[in-house]
Short mmCIF file of C-alpha atoms in Angstrom, two decimals:
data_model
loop_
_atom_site.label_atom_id
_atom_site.label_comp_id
_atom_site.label_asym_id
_atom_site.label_seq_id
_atom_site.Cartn_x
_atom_site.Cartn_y
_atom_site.Cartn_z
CA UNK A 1 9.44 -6.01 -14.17
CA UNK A 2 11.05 -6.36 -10.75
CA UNK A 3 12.08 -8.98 -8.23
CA UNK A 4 12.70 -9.29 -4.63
CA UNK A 5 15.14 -7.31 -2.56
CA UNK A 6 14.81 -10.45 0.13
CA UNK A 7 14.89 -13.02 -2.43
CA UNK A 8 17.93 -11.52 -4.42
CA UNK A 9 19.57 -11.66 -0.56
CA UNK A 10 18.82 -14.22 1.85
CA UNK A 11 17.76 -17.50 -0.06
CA UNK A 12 20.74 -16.42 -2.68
CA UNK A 13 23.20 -15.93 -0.33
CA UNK A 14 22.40 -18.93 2.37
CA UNK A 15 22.38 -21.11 -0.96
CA UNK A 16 25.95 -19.84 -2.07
CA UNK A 17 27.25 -20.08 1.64
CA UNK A 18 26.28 -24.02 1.07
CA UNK A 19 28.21 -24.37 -2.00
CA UNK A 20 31.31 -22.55 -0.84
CA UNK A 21 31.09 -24.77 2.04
CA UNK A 22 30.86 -28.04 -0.30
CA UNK A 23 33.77 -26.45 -2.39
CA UNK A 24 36.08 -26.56 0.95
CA UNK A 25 34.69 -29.91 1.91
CA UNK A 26 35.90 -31.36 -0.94
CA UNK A 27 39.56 -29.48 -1.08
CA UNK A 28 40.02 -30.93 2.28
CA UNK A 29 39.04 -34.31 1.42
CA UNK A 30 41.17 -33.85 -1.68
CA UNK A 31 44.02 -32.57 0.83
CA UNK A 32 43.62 -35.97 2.97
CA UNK A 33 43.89 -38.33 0.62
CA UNK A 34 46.77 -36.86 -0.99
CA UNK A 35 48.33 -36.70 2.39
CA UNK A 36 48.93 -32.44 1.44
CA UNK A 37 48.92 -30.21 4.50
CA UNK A 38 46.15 -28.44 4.05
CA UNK A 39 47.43 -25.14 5.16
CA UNK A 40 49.04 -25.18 2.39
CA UNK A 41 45.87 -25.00 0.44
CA UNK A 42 44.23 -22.91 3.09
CA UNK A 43 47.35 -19.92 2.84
CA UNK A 44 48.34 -20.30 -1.21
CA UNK A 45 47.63 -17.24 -3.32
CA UNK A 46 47.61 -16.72 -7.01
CA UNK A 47 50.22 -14.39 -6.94
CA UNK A 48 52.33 -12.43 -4.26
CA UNK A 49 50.22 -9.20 -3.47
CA UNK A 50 46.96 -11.44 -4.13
CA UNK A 51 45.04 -12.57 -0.79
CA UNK A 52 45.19 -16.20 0.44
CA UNK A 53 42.65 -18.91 -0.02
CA UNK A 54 41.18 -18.18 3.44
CA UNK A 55 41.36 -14.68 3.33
CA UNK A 56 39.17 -15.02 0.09
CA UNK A 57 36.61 -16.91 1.50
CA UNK A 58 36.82 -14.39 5.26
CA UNK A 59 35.70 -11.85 3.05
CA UNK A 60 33.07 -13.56 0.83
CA UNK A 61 31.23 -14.38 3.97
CA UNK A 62 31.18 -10.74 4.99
CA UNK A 63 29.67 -9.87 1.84
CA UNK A 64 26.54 -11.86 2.40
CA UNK A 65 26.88 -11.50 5.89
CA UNK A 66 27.11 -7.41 5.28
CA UNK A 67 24.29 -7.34 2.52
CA UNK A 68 21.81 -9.46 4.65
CA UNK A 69 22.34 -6.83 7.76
CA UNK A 70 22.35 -3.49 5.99
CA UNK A 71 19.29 -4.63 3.65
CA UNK A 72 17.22 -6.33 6.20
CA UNK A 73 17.75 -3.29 8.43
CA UNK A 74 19.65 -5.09 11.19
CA UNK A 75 22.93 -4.91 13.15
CA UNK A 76 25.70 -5.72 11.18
CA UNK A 77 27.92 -8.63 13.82
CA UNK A 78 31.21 -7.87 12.82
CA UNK A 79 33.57 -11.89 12.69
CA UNK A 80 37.28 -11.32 13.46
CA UNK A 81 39.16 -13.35 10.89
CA UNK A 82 41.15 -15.92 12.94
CA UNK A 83 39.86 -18.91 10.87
CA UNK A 84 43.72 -21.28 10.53
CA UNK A 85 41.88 -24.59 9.46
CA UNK A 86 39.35 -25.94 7.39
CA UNK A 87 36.58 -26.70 10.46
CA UNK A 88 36.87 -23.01 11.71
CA UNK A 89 36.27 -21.65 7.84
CA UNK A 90 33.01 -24.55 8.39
CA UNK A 91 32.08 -23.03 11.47
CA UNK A 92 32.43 -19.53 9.92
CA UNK A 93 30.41 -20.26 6.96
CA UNK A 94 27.35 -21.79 8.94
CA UNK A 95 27.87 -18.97 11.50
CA UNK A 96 27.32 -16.41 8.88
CA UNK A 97 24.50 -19.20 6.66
CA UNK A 98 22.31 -18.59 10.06
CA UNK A 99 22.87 -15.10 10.17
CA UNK A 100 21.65 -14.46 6.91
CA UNK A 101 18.90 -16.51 7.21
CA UNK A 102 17.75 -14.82 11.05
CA UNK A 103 16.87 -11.73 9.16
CA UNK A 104 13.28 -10.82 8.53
CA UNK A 105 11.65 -10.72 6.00
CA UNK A 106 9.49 -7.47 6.93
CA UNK A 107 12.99 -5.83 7.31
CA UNK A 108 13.75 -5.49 3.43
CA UNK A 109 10.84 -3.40 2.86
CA UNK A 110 11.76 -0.02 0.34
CA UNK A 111 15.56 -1.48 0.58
CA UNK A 112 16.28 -0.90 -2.62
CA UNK A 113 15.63 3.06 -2.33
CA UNK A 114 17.10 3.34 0.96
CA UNK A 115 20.66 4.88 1.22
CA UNK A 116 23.70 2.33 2.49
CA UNK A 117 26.90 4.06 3.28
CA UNK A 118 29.57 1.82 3.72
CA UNK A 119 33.56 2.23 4.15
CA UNK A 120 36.04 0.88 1.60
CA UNK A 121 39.23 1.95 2.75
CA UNK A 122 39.48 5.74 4.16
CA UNK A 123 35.80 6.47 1.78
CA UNK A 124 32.78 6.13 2.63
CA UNK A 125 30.09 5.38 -0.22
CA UNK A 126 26.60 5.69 -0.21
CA UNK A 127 24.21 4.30 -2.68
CA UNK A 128 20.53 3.14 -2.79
CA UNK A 129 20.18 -0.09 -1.48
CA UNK A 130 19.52 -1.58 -5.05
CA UNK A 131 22.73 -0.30 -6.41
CA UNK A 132 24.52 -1.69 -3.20
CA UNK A 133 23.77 -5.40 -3.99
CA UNK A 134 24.18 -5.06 -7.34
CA UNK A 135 26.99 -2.81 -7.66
CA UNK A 136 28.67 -3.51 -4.37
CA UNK A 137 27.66 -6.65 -2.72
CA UNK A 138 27.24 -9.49 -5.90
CA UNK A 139 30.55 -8.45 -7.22
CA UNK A 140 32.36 -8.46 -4.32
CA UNK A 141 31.25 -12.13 -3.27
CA UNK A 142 31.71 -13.24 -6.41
CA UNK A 143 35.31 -12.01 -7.01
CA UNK A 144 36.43 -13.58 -3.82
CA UNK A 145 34.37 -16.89 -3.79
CA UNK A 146 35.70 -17.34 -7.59
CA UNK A 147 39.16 -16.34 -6.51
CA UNK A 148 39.00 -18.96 -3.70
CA UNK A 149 37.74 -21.18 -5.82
CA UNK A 150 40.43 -20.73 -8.16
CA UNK A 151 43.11 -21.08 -5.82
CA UNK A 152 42.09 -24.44 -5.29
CA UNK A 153 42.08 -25.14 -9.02
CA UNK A 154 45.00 -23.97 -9.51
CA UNK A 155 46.55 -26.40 -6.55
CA UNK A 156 44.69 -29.68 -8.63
CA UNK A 157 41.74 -29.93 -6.54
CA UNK A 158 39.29 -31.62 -8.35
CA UNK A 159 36.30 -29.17 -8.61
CA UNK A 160 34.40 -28.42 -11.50
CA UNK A 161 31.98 -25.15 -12.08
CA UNK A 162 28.81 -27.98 -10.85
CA UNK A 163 30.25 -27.32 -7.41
CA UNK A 164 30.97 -23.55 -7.47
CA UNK A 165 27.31 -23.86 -8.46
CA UNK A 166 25.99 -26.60 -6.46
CA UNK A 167 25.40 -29.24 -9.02
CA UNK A 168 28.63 -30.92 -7.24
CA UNK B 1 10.89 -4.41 -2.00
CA UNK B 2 11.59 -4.57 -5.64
CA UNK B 3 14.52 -3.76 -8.09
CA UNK B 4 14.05 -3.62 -12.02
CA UNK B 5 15.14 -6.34 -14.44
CA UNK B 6 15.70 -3.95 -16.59
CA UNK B 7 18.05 -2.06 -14.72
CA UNK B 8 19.87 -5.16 -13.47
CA UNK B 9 20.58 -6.04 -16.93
CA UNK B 10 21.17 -3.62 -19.14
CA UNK B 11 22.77 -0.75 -17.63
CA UNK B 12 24.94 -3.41 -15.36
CA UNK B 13 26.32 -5.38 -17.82
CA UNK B 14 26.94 -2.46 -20.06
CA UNK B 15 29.05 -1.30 -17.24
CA UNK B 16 30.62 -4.46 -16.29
CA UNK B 17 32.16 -5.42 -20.13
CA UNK B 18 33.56 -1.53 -19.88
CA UNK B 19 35.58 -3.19 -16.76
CA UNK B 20 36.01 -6.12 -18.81
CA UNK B 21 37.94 -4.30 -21.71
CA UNK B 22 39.73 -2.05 -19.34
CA UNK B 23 41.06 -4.81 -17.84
CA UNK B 24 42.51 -6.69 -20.99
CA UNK B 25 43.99 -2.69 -22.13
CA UNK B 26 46.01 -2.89 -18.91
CA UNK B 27 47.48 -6.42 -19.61
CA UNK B 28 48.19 -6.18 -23.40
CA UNK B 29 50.01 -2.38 -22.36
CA UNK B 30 51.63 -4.35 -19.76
CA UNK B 31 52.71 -7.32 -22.16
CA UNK B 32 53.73 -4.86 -25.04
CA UNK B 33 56.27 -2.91 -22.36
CA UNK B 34 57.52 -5.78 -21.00
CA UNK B 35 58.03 -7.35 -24.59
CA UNK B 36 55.77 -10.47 -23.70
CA UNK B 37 54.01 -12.28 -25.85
CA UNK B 38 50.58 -11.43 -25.83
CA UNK B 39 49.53 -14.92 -26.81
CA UNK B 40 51.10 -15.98 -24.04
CA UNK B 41 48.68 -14.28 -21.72
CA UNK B 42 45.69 -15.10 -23.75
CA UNK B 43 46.21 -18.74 -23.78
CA UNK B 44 47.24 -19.39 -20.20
CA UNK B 45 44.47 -21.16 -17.69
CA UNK B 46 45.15 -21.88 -14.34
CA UNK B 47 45.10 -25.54 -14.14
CA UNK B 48 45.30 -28.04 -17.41
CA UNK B 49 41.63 -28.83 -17.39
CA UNK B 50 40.55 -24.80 -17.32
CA UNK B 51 39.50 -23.02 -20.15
CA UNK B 52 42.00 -19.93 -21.41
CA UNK B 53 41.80 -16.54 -20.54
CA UNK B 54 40.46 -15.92 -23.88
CA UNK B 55 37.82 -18.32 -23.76
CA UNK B 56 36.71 -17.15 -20.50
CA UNK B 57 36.45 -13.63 -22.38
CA UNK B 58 34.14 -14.94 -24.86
CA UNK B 59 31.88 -16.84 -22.22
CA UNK B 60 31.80 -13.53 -20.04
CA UNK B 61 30.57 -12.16 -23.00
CA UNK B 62 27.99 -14.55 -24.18
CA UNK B 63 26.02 -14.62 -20.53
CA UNK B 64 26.20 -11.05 -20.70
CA UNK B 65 25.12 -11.00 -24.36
CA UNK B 66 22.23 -13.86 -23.35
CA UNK B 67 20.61 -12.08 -20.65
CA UNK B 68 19.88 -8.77 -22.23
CA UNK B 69 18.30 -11.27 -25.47
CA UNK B 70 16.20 -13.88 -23.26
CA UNK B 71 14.83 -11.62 -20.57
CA UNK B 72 14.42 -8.58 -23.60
CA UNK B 73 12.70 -10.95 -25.57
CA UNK B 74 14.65 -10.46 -28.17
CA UNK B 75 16.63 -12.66 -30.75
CA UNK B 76 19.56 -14.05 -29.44
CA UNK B 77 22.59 -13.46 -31.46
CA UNK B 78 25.59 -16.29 -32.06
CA UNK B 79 28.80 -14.83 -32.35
CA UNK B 80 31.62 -17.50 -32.99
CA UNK B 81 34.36 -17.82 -30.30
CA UNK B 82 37.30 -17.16 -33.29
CA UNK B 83 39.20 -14.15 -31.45
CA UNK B 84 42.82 -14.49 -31.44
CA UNK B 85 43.80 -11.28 -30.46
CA UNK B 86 43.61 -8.89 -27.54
CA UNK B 87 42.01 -6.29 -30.68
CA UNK B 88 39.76 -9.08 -31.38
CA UNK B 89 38.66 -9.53 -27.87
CA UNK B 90 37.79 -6.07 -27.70
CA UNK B 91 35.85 -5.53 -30.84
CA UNK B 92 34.15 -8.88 -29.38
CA UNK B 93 33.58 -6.81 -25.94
CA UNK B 94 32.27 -3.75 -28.01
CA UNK B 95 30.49 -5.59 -30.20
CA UNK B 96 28.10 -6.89 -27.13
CA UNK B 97 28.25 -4.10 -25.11
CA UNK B 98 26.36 -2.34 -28.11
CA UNK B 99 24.12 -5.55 -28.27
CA UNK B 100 23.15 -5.20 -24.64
CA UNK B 101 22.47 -1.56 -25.13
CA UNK B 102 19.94 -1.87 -28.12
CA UNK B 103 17.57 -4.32 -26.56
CA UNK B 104 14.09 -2.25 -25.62
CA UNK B 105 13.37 -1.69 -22.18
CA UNK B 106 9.63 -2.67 -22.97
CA UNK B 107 10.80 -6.36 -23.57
CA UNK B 108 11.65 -6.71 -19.92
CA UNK B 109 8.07 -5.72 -18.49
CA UNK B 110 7.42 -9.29 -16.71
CA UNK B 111 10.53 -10.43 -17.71
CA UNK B 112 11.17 -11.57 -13.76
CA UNK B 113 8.45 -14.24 -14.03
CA UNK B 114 8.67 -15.27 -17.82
CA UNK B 115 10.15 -18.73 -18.16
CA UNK B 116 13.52 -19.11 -19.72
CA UNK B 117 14.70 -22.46 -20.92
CA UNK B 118 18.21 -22.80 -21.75
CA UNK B 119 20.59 -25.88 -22.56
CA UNK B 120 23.34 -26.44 -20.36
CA UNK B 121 25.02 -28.98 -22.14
CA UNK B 122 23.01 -32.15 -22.97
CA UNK B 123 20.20 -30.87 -20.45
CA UNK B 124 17.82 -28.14 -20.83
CA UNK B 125 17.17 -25.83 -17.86
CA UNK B 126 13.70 -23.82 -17.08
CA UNK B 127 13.30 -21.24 -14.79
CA UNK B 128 11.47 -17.55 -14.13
CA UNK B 129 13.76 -15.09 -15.80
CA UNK B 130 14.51 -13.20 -11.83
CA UNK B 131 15.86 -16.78 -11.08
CA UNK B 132 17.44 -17.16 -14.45
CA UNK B 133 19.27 -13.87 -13.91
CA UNK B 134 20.34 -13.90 -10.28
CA UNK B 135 20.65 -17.75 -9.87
CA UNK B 136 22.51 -18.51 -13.38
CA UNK B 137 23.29 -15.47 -15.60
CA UNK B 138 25.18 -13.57 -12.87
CA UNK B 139 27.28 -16.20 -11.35
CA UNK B 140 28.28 -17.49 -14.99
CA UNK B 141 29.23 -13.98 -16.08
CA UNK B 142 31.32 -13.32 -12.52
CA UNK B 143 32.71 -16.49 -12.44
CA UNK B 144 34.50 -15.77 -15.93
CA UNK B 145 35.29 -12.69 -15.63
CA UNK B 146 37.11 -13.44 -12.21
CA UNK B 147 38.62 -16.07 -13.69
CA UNK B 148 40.41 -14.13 -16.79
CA UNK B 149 41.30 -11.34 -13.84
CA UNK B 150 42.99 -14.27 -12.21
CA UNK B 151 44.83 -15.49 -14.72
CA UNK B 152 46.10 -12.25 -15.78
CA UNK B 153 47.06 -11.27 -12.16
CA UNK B 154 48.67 -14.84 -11.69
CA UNK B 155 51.30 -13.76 -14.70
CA UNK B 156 51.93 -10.41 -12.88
CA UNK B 157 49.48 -7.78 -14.96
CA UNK B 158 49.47 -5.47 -12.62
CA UNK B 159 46.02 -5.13 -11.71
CA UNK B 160 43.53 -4.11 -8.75
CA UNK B 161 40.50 -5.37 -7.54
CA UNK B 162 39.78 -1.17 -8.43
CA UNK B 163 39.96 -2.35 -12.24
CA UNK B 164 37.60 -4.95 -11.71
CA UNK B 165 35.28 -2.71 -10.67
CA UNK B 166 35.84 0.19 -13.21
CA UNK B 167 37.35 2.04 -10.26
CA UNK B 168 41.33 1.42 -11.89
#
């Protein structure tokens, strides 16, 4: 009746890191061919006071990035987002894929009982590690990878759910 | 090391179609004092070849409605994808909310390593329910739900990512 805190974490998220980067490999092909600029892909939004297409996919990869560190009982490497083209979103992606998977294994032991405070904003919030990836760290990546992902629909990129789900 | 199905089911997605309906309350209030159509908001999609917000309502629904069934081990009810109306979607929303709330805890002991087979278009898909849940019901469920938040925050509903998250 229960399943892995390290499975849930690292193989999930080093497996969703490779889609999101297959999702941008093929909006910048799609950009190429099309002769678009592709900042204009990279810095479109869904609506005015929504982030941008890069932003979205900054913060997904903190997300796994975050949940790997504070569940595998590691420093949490904190990536400024400076990421203006395609390649350096690449770069960030694999950066944070090999993060992920550096973490031990022996690391995740009792994480989902063990207490995770994190900030959001000016609050803090603390909640068994368990809750955290559930309630916290899933939703999080998901909302901005699907957000990103949408932003690129939106523009005409030819994507289908196969590659938000790597089937693509 | 371990978190249970049970709880990553039940209680979550109980929680999560609570957002869900919260969600569409804020964007038919907003349509109603704006005078829009609320058609108009239930039919829009992001790109021509998307599903409609409503649709993406219903398939929210059904992964959420699927997982509590297969890894319960319990009959998995159809409910036809008829709604028309924001009070439609919600009695829809309620309807398998109280679903995912019936189904026995006792049907999930072992649930994590209990194949599940499911048919994913012309092909059928097995895997251990842990996978099932984490590698296919989750991602489904989030990628629909982000996507009706999208659309509805693409027409200007004036939403947060706080709503999403039963925080609004």
């Amino acid at each position: 009746m229960t399943i892995s805190m390290y499975s849930m974490t690292v193989p999930f998220y080093a497996g969703m890191l490779t889609n999101l980067a297959h999702v941008l490999t093929k909006a910048e092909a799609w950009a190429t061919e099309r002769k678009i600029d592709p900042t204009v892909l990279l810095n479109d939004r869904l609506a005015p006071d929504m982030l941008t297409m890069k932003r979205q996919v900054q913060i997904a990869t903190d997300h796994a990035k975050s949940a790997a560190a504070r569940l595998g009982g590691v420093e949490n490497p904190s990536f400024p987002d400076t990421e203006e083209t395609f390649a350096e979103l690449h770069a960030r992606i694999a950066k944070v894929r090999d993060f992920v998977l550096s973490v031990p294994q022996a690391g995740f032991d009792g994480a989902e009982d063990r207490n995770i405070t994190i900030k959001v904003g000016p609050q803090e919030m603390t909640f068994p590690g368990g809750q955290y990836l559930q309630g916290y760290s899933f939703p999080n990546f998901y909302f901005h990878m699907t957000t990103a992902y949408a932003i690129l629909r939106h523009n005409g990129v030819p994507l289908g759910k196969g590659d938000f789900f790597g089937r693509g």
